[in-house]
Short mmCIF file of C-alpha atoms in Angstrom, two decimals:
data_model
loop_
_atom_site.label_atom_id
_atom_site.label_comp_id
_atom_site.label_asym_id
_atom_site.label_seq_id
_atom_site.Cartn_x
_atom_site.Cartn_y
_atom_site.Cartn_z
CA UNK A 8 0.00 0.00 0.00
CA UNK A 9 2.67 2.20 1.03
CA UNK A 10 4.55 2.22 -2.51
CA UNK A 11 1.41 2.54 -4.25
CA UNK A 12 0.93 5.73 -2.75
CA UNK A 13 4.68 6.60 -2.95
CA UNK A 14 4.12 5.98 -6.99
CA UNK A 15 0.84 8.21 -7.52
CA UNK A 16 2.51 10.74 -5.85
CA UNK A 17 6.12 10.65 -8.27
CA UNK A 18 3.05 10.25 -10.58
CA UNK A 19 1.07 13.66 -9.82
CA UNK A 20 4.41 15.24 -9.27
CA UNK A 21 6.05 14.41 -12.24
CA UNK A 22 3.07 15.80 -14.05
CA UNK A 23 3.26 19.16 -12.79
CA UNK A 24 7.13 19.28 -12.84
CA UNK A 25 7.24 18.52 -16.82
CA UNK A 26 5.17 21.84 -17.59
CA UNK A 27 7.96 23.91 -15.55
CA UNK A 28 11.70 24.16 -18.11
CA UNK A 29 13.67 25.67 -15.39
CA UNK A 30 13.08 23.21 -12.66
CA UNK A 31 16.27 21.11 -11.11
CA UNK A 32 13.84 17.82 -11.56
CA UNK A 33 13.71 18.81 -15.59
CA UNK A 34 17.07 20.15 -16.04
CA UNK A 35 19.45 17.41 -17.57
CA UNK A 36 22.29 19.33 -17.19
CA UNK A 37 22.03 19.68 -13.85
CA UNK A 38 20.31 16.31 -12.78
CA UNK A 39 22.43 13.91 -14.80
CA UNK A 40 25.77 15.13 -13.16
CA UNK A 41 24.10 14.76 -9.88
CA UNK A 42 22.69 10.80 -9.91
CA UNK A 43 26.15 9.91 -11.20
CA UNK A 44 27.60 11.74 -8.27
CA UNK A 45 25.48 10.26 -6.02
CA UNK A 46 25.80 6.90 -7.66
CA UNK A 47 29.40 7.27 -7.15
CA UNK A 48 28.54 7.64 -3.77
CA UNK A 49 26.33 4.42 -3.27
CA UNK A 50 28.81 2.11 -4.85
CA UNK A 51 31.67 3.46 -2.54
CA UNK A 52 29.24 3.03 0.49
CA UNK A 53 28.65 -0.51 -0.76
CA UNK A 54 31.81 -1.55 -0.71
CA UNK A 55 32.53 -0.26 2.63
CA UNK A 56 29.45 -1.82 3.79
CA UNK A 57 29.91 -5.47 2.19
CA UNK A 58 32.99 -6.06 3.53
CA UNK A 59 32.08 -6.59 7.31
CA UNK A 60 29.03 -7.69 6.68
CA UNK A 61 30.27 -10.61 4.65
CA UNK A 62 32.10 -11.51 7.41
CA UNK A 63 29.37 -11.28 9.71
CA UNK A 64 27.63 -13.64 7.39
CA UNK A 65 30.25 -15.65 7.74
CA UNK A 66 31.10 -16.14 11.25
CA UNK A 67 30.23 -19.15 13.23
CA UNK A 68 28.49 -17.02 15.97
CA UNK A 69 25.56 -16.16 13.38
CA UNK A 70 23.22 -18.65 13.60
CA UNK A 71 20.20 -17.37 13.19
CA UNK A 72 19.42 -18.16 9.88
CA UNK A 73 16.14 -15.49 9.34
CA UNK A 74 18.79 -12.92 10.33
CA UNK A 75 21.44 -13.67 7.69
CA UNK A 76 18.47 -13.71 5.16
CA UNK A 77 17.85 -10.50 6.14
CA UNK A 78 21.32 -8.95 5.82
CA UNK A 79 21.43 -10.97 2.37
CA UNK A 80 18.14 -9.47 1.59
CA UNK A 81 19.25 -6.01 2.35
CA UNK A 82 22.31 -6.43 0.25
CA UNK A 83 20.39 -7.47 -2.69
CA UNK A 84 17.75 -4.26 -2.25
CA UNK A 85 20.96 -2.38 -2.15
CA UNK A 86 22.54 -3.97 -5.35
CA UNK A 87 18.87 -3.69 -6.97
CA UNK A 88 19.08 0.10 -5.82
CA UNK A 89 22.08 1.15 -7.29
CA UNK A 90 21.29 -0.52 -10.67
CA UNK A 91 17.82 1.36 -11.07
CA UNK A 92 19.41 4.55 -10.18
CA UNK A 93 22.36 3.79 -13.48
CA UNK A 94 19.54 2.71 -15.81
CA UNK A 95 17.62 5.68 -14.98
CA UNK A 96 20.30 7.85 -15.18
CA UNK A 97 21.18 6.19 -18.66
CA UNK A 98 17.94 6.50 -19.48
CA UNK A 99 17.94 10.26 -18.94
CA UNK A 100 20.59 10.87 -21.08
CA UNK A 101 18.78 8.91 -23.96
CA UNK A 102 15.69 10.93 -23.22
CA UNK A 103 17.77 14.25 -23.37
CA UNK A 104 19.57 13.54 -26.86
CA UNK A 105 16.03 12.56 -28.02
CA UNK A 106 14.65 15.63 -26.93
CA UNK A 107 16.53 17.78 -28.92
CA UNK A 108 15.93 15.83 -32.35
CA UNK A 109 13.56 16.70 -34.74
CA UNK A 110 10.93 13.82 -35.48
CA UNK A 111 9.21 14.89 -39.30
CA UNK A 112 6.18 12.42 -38.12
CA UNK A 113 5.18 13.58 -35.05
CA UNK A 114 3.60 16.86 -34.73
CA UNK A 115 4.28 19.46 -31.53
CA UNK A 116 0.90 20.79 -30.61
CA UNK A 117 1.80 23.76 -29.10
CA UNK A 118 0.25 26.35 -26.47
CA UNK A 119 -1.90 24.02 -24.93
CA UNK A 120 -3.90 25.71 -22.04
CA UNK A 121 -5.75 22.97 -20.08
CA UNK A 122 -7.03 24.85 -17.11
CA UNK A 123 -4.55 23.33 -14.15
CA UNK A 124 -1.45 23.58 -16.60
CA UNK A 125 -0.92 25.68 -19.34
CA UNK A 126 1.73 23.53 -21.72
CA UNK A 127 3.69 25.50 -24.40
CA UNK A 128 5.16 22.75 -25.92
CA UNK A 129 3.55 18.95 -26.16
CA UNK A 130 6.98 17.11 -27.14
CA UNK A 131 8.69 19.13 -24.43
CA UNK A 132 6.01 18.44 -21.91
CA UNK A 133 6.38 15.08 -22.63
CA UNK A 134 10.02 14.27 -22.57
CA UNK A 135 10.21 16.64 -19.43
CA UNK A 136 7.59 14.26 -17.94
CA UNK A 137 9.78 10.77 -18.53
CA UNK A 138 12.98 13.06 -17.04
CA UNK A 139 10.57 13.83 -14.18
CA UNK A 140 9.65 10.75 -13.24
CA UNK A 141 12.91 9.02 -13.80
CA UNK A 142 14.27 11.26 -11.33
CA UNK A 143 11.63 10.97 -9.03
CA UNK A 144 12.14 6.82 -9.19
CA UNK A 145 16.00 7.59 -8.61
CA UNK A 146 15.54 9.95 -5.43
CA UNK A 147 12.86 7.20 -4.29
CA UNK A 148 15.94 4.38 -4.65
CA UNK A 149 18.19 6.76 -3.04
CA UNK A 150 15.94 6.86 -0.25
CA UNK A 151 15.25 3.20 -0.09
CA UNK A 152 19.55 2.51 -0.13
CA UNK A 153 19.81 5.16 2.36
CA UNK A 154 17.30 2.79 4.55
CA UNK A 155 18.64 -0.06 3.61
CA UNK A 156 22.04 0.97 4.78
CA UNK A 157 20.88 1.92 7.76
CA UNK A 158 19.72 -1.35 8.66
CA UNK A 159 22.78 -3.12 7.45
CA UNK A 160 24.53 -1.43 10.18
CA UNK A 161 22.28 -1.50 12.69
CA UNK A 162 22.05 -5.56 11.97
CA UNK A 163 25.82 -5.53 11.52
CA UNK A 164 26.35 -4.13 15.45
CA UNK A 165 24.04 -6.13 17.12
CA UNK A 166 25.66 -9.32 18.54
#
């Protein structure tokens, strides 16, 4: 339930991000520096991180076997994590480049005043609306590692 609701809401946001140009969520320039910063970041933090707690996992004192599922588990959200936050990021890029092309068959309906939102451009609404939401998706996984590291370490101290 809780993600659903996370979702509609990168949903409604993303929608009323793409109309704005100048916005930091809309800005390639700005954003795709930044997720491969933080990405940087994340796979440092893993690497710190897996270290110990492959050792944990592998000491003779752990036997709790729910508990080492759970570290594993983490791990795994982690690796899953870090991977959406590259594709997205890729995908950004992609989006970007294709923004800037000129497609003969598709036409830009332009000055479009729908009451809420007033949208100058249709193509540039609409590419600004995938960049939205894929950065929306990679804050939300930057949020869900931070967690996720969290409890690695807080598993990793106790006994």
């Amino acid at each position: 339930m809780k993600k659903i609701a996370i979702i509609s809401i990168i949903i409604i946001l993303s929608f009323f991000t793409a109309s704005t140009s100048k916005s930091f969520i809309v800005n390639a320039e700005l954003l795709i520096p930044f997720l491969f910063t933080i990405l940087g970041l994340t796979v440092t933090a893993y690497t710190f991180i897996y270290a110990p707690i492959s050792e944990i996992l592998k000491k003779e004192s752990m036997k709790n076997d729910e508990s080492k599922q759970k570290l594993q588990k983490l791990l795994n959200s982690f690796e899953e994590d870090m991977m959406l936050i590259f594709f997205l990021t890729i995908a950004i890029v992609v989006v970007d480049f294709m923004k800037y092309m000129d497609i003969p068959l598709v036409k830009n309906v332009l000055n479009l005043d729908l009451g809420i939102l007033k949208i100058i451009s249709l193509k540039e609404y609409i590419f600004n609306f995938i960049i939205s939401i894929s950065a929306c998706f990679s804050f939300y996984s930057l949020y869900d590692l931070m967690q996720a590291t969290f409890k690695i370490l807080r598993k990793s101290f106790d006994k």
